[in-house]
mmCIF file of C-alpha atoms in Angstrom:
data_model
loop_
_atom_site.group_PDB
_atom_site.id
_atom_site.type_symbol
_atom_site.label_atom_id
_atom_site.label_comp_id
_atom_site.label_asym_id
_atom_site.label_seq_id
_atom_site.Cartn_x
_atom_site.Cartn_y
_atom_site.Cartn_z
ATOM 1 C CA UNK A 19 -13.752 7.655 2.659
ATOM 2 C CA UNK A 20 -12.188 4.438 2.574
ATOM 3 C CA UNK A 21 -11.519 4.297 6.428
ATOM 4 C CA UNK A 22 -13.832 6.256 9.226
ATOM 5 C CA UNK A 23 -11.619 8.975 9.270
ATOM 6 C CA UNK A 24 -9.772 11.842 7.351
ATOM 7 C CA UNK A 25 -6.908 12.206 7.169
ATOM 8 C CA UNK A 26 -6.407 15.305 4.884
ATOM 9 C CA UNK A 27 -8.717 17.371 7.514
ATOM 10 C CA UNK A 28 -6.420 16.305 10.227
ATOM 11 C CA UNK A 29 -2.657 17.557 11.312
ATOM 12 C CA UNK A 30 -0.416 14.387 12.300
ATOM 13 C CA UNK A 31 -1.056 14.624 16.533
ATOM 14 C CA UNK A 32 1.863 14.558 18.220
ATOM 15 C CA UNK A 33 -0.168 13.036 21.273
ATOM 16 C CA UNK A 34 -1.162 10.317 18.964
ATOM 17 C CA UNK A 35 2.620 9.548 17.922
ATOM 18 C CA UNK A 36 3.928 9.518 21.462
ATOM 19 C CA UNK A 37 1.215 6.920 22.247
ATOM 20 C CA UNK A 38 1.601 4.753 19.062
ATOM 21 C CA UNK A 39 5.107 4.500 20.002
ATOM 22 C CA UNK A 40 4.663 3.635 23.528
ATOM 23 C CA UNK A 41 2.372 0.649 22.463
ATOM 24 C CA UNK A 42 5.006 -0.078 19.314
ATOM 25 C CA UNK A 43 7.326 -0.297 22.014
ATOM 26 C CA UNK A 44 5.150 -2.489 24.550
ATOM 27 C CA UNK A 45 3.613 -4.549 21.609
ATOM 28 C CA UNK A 46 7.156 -5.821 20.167
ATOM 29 C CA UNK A 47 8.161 -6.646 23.732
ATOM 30 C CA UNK A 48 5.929 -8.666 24.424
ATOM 31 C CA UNK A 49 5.352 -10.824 20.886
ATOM 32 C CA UNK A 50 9.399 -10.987 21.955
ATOM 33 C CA UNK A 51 8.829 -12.634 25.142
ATOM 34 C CA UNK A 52 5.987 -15.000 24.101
ATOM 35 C CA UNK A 53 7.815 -15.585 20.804
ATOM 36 C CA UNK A 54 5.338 -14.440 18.262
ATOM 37 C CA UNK A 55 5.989 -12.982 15.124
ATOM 38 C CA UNK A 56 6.420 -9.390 15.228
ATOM 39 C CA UNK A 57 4.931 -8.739 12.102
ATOM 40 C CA UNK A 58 1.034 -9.516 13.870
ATOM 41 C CA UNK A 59 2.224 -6.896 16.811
ATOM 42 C CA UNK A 60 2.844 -4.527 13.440
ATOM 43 C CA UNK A 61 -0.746 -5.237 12.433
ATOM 44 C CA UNK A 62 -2.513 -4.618 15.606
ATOM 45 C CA UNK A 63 -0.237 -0.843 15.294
ATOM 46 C CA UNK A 64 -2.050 -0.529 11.762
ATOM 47 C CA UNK A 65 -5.204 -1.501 12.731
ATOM 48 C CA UNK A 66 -5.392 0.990 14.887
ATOM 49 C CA UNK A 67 -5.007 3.839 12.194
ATOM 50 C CA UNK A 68 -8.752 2.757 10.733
ATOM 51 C CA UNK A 69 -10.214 3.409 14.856
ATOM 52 C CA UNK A 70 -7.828 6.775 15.563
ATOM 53 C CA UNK A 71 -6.186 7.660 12.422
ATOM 54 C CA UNK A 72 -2.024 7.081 10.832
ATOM 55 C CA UNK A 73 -0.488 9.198 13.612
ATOM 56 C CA UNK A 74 -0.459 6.208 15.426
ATOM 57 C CA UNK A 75 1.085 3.846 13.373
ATOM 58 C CA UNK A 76 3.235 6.596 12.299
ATOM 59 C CA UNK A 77 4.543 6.578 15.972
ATOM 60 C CA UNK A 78 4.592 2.565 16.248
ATOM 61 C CA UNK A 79 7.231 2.334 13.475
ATOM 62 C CA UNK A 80 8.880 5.037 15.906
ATOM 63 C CA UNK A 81 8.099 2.702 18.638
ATOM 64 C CA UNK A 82 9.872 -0.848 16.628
ATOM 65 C CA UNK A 83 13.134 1.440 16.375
ATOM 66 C CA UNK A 84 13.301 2.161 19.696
ATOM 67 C CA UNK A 85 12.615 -1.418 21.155
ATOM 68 C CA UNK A 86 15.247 -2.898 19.091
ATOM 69 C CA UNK A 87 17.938 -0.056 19.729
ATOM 70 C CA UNK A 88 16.653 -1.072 23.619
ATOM 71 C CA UNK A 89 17.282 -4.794 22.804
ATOM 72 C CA UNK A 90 20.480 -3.637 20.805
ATOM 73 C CA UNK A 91 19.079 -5.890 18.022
ATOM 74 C CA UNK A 92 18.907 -3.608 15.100
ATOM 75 C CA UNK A 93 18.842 -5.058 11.813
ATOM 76 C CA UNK A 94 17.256 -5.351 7.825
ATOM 77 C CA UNK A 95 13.755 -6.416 9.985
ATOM 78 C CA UNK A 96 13.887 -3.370 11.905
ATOM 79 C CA UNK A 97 13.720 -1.252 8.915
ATOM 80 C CA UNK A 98 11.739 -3.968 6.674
ATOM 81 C CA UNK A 99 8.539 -4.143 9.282
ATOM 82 C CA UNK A 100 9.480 -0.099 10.038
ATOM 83 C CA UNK A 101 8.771 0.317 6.406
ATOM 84 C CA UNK A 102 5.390 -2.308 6.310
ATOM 85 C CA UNK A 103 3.738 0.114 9.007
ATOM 86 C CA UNK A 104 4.294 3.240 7.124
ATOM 87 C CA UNK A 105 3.897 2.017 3.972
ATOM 88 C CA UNK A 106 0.084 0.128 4.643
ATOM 89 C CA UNK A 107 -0.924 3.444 6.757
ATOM 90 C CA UNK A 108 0.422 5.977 4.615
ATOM 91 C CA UNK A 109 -1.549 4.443 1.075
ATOM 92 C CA UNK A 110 -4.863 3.916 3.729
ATOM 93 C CA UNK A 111 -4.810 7.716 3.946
ATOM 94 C CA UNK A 112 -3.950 8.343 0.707
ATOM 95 C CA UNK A 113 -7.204 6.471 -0.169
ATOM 96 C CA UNK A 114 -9.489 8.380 2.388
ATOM 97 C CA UNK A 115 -8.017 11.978 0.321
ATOM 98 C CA UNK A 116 -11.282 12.700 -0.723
ATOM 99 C CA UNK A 117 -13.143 14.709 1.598
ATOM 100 C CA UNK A 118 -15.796 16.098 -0.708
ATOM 101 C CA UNK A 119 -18.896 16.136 1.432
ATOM 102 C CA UNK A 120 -21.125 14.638 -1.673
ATOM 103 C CA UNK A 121 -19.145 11.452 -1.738
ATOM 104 C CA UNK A 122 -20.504 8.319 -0.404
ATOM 105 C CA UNK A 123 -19.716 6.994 2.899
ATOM 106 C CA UNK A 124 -18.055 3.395 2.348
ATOM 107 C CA UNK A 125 -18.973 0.518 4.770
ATOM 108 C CA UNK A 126 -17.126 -2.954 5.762
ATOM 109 C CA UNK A 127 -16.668 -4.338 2.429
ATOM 110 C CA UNK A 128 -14.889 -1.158 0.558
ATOM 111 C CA UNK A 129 -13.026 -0.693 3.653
ATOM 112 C CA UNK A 130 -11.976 -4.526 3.154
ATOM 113 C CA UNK A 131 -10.890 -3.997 -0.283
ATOM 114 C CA UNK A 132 -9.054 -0.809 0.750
ATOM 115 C CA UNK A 133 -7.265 -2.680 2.960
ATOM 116 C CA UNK A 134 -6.054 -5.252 1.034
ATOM 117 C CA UNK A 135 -4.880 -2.519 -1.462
ATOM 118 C CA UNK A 136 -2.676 -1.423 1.029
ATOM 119 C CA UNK A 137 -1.539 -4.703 2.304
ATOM 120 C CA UNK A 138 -0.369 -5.701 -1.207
ATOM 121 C CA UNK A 139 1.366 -2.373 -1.670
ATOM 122 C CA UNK A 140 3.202 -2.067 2.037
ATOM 123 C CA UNK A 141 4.180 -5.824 1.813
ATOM 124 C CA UNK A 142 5.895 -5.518 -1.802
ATOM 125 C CA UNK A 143 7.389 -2.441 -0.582
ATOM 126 C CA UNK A 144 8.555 -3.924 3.016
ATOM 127 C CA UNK A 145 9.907 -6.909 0.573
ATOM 128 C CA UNK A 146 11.474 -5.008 -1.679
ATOM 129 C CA UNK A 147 13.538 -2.697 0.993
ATOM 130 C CA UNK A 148 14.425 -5.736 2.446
ATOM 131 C CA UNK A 149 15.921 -6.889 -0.735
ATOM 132 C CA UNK A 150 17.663 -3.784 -1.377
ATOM 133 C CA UNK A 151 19.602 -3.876 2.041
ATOM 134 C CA UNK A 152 20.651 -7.704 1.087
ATOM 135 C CA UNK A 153 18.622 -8.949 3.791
ATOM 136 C CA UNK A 154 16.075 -11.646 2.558
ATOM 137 C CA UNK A 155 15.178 -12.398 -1.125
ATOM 138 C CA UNK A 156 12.202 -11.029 -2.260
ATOM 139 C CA UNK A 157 9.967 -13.623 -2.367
ATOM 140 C CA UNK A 158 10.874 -14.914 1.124
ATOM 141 C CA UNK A 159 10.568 -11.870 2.482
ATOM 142 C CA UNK A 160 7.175 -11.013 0.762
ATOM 143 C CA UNK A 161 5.114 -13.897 3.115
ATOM 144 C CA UNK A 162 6.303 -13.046 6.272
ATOM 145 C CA UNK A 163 3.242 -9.914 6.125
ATOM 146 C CA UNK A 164 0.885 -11.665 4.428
ATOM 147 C CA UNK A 165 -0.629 -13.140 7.885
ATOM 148 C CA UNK A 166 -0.211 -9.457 9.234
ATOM 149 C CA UNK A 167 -2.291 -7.955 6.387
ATOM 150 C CA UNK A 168 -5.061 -10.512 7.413
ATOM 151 C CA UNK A 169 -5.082 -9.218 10.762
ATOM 152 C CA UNK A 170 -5.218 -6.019 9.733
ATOM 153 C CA UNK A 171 -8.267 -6.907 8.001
ATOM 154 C CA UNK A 172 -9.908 -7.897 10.252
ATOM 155 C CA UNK A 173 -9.065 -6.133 13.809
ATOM 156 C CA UNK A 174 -8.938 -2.978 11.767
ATOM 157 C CA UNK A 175 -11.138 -2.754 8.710
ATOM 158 C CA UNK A 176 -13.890 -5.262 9.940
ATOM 159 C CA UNK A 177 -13.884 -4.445 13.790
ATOM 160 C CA UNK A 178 -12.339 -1.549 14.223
ATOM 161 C CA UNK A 179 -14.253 0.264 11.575
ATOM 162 C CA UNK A 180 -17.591 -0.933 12.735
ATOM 163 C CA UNK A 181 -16.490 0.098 16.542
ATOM 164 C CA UNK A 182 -15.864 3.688 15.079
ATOM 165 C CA UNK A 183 -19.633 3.985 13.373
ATOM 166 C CA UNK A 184 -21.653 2.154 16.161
ATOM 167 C CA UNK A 185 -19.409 4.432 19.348
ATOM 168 C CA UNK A 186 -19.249 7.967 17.659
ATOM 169 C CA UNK A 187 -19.267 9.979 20.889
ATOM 170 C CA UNK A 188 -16.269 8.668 21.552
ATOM 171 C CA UNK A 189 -14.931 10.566 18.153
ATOM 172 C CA UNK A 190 -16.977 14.005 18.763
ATOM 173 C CA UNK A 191 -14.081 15.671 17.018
ATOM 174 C CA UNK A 192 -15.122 14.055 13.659
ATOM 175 C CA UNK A 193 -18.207 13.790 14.252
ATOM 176 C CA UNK A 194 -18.993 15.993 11.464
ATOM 177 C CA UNK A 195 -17.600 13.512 9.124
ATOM 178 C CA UNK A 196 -19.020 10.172 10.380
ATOM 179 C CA UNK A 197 -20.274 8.385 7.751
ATOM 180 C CA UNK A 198 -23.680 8.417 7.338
ATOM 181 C CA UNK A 199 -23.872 12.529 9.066
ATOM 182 C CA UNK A 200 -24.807 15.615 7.784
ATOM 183 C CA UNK A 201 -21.110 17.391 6.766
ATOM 184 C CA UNK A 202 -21.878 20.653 9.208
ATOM 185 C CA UNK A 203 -20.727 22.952 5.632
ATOM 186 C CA UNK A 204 -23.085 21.585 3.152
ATOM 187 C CA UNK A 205 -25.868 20.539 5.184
ATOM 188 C CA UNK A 206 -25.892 16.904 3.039
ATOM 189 C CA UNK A 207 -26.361 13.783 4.082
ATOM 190 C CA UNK A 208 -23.638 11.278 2.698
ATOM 191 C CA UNK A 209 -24.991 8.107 2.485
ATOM 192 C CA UNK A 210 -22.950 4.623 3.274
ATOM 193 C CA UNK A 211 -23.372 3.295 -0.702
ATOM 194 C CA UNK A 212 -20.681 1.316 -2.665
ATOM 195 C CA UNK A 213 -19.395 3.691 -5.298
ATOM 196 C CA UNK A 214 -18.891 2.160 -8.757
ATOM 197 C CA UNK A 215 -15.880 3.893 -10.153
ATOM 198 C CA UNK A 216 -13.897 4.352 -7.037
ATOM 199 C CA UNK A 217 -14.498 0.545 -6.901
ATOM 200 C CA UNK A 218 -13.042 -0.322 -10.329
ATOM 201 C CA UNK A 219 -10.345 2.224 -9.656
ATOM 202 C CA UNK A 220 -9.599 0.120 -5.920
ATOM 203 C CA UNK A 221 -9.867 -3.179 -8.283
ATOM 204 C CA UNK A 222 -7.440 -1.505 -10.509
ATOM 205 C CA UNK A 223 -5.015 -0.508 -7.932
ATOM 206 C CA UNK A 224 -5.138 -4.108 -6.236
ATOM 207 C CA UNK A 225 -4.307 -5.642 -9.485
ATOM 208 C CA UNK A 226 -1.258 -3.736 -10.024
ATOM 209 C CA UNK A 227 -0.163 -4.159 -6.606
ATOM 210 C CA UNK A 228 -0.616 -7.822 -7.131
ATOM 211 C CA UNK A 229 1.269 -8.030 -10.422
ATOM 212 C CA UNK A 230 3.858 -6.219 -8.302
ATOM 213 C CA UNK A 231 4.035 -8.655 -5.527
ATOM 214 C CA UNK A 232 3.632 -12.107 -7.214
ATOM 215 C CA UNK A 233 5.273 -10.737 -10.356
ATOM 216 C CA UNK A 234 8.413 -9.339 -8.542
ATOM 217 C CA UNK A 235 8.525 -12.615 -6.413
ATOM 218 C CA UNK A 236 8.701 -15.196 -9.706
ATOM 219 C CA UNK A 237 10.969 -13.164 -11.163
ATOM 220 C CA UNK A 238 13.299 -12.736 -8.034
ATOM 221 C CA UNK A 239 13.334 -16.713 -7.940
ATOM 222 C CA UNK A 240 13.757 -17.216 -11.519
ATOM 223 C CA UNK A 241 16.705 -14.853 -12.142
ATOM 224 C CA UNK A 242 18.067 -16.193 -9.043
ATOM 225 C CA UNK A 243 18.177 -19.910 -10.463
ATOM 226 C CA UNK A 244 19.170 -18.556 -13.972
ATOM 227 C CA UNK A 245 22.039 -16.893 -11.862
ATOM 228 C CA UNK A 246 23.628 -20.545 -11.419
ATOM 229 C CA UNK A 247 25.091 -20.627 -14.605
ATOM 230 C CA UNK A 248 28.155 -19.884 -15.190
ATOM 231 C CA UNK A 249 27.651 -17.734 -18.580
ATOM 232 C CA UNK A 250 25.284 -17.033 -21.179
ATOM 233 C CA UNK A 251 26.855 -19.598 -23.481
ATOM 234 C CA UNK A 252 26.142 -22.401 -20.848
ATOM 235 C CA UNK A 253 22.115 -21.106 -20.334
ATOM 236 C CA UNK A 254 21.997 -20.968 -24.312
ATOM 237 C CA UNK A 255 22.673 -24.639 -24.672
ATOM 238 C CA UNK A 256 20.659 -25.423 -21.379
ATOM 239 C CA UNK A 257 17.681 -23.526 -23.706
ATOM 240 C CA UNK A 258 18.462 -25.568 -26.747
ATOM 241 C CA UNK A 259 18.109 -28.694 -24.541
ATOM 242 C CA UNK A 260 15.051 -28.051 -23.562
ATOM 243 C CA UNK A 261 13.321 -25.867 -25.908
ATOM 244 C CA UNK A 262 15.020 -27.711 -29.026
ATOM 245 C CA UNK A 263 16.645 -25.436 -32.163
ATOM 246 C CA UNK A 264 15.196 -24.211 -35.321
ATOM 247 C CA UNK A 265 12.140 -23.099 -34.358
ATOM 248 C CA UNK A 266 10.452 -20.011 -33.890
ATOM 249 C CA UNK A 267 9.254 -21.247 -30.337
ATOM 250 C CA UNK A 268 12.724 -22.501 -29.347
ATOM 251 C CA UNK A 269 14.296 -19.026 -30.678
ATOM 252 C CA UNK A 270 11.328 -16.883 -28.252
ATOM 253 C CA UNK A 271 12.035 -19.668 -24.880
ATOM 254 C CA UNK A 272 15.963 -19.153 -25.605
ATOM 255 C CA UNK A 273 15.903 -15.100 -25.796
ATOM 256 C CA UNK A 274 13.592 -15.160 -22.917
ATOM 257 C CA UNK A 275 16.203 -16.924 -20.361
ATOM 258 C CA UNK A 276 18.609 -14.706 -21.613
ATOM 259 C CA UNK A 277 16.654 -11.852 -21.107
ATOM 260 C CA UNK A 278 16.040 -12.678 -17.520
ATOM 261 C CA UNK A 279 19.186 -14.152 -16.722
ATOM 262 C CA UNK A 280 21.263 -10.031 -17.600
ATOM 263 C CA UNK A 281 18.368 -7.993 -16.671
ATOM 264 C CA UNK A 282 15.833 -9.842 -14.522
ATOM 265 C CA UNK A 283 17.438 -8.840 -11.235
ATOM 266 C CA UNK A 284 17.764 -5.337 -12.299
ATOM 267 C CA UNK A 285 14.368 -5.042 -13.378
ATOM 268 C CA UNK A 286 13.203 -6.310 -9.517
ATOM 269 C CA UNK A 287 15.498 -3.878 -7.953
ATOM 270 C CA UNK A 288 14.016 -1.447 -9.808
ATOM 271 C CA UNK A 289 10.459 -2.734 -9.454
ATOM 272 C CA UNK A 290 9.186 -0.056 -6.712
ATOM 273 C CA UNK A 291 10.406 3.000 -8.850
ATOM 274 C CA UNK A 292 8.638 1.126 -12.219
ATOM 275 C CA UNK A 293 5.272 1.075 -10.279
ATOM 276 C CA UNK A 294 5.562 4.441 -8.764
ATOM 277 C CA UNK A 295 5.860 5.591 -12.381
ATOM 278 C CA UNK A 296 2.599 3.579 -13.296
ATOM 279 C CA UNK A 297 0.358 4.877 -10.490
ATOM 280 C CA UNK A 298 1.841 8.665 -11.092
ATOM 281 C CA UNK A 299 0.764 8.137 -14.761
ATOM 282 C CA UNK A 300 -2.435 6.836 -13.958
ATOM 283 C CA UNK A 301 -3.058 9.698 -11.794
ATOM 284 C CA UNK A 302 -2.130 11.970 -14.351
ATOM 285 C CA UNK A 303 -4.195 10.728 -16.854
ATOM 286 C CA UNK A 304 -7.248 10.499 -14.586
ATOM 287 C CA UNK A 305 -6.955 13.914 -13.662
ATOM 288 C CA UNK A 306 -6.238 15.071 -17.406
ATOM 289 C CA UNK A 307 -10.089 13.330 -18.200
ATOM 290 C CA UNK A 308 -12.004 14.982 -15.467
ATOM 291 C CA UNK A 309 -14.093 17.419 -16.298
ATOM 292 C CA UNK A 310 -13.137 20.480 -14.368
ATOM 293 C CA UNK A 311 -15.300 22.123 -11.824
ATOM 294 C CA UNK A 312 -16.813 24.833 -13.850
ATOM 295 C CA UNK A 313 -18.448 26.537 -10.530
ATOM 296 C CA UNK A 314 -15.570 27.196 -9.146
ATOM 297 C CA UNK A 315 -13.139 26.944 -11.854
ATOM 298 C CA UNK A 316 -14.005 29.707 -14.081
ATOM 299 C CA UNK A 317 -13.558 33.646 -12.564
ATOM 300 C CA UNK A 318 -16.532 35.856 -12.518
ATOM 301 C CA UNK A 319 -16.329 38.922 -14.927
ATOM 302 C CA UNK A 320 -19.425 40.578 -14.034
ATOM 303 C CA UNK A 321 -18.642 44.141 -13.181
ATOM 304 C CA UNK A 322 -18.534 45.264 -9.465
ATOM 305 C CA UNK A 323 -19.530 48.463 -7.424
ATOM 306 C CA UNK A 324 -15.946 49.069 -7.290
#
C-alpha cells in the first residue's frame, strides 16, 4: 500500500491509456514550445499514476512516441525518458503488490520513500538504456531525471496522494480499499501506521538502487578516463608513479586500475542485469524465511459425508 491504489486488484484500463497518451502527447508539446525540459512533463505523467493508477503513465510513454514520430524527432531520448516513465510506474506498483486487507495503510512519508525507491531505480535504468544505445554516458545521462523524480515527489506522492484520501468519492470504485476503510471481505479496519519491516525492506531497496546509480556513474567516468591510455603497460607505470613500487599498497592501487581499465565498462553495461539478479535473490530468500500460511496452506483430511 505504498500508493492509494492497487494495482494487482486492477486490469490495465484501456480508457486510462488512451487518455495518458493524449496528455503524453499534449504535455511534451507544450514543454517543446516553452522550451522546458521534457523530463518534468514525464513527471507530471508519473505523478499521475499515485491519483489514478500506472495505466496512465503506461499510455504517456505511448503518448512521448507518438509526439516525436509527429515532430519526426525520434531518437536515444525518446526511448531513454520512454523507459524513465515505465520504469518509475511499473516498480510503484510493484510496491503496492500487497493487497492483504490486514496490512497497514501507509501515509505521506512511506509514500515519499516509495517514491524515491522508484526514482533511483527508473533513473539508473533510463541511464543505463541510454548508455546501451550509445547515446549519453551514464553519468550524464543519470541527472537529467533527478529534477523529474523531485517532482514526482511532490505533485504525486505528497499532493496527489493526499488529494486521493481527503476526495474519495471521486474514487468510489476503490473505495473499498482507501486507506484507512473497512476492506468490504474481512470487515477490518486497516489503519494508516508506518510498518517497521516493510520500512527497512524500502531502506534496503533504496540503498541498492543508490549503489546502482552513483556506483554505476563513478565507475562509467573512471573507466572512461582509464580508457585514455593507450595500453595496460602505459596505466601500469602511470600506477607506479603515483602509487610508488614495492609495496603491498602500491601492488592493491596498481591491480585495481587494471581491473577497471579491461572490465570496468563491461561490468556497467552489465550493471542492470547484476541488480536484477540481487533483488530476484533477495526475493527468493525472503520468501524461503516466511513462515507459510498454515490456515490455508495445509489441506484438510477430516473425512466428509461423501
Amino acid at each position: 500500500m505504498v500508493v492509494p491504489f492497487h494495482v494487482s486488484s486492477r486490469v490495465v484500463s484501456s480508457g486510462q491509456v488512451t487518455v495518458g497518451a493524449g496528455a503524453g502527447f499534449v504535455l511534451l508539446l507544450g514543454s517543446t514550445t516553452a522550451t522546458v525540459p521534457a523530463v518534468y512533463s514525464g513527471a507530471l505523467l508519473v505523478a499521475a499514476a499515485f491519483v489514478v493508477g500506472p495505466s496512465v503513465t503506461l499510455g504517456g510513454a505511448a503518448g512521448v512516441v507518438i509526439h516525436d514520430l509527429f515532430r519526426g524527432a525520434v531518437g536515444p531520448w525518446t526511448a531513454e525518458l520512454a523507459v524513465w516513465l515505465l520504469a518509475f510506474a511499473g516498480v510503484v506498483a510493484w510496491l503496492d503488490s500487497d493487497d492483504s486487507p490486514d496490512a497497514p495503510a501507509w501515509g505521506a512519508g512511506s509514500r515519499l520513500l516509495a517514491c524515491a525507491v522508484a526514482g533511483v531505480y527508473a533513473t539508473a535504468a533510463a541511464a543505463w538504456f541510454a548508455m546501451v544505445l550509445g547515446g549519453e554516458r551514464f553519468y550524464a545521462s543519470g541527472m537529467d531525471f533527478l529534477p523529474g523524480v523531485l517532482v514526482v515527489a511532490v505533485v504525486g506522492a505528497l499532493a496527489g496522494g493526499r488529494f486521493r484520501e481527503t476526495v474519495p468519492s471521486l474514487f468510489e470504485a476503490d473505495a473499498g480499499r482507501d486507506p484507512g476503510l473497512a476492506d468490504p471481505d474481512s470487515g477490518t479496519t486497516r489503519t494508516r501506521r508506518f510498518d517497521r519491516r516493510r520500512g527497512a525492506a524500502l531502506l534496503g531497496l533504496l540503498a541498492i538502487g543508490v549503489l546502482w546509480l552513483v556506483g554505476a556513474m563513478g565507475l562509467d567516468a573512471f573507466a572512461h578516463d582509464l580508457a585514455l591510455f593507450d595500453s595496460e603497460t602505459q596505466l601500469r607505470n602511470y600506477a607506479g608513479t603515483l602509487f610508488g613500487t614495492g609495496t603491498a599498497f602500491a601492488t592493491a592501487g596498481a591491480s585495481v586500475l587494471v581491473w577497471v581499465y579491461r572490465y570496468g565498462d563491461l561490468v556497467v553495461r552489465l550493471s542492470a542485469l547484476l541488480v536484477g539478479c540481487v533483488l530476484l535473490s533477495l526475493r527468493w530468500l525472503v520468501r524461503r524465511r516466511r513462515r507459510p500460511n498454515r490456515g490455508t496452506d495445509t489441506l484438510d483430511r477430516r473425512p466428509t459425508d461423501d
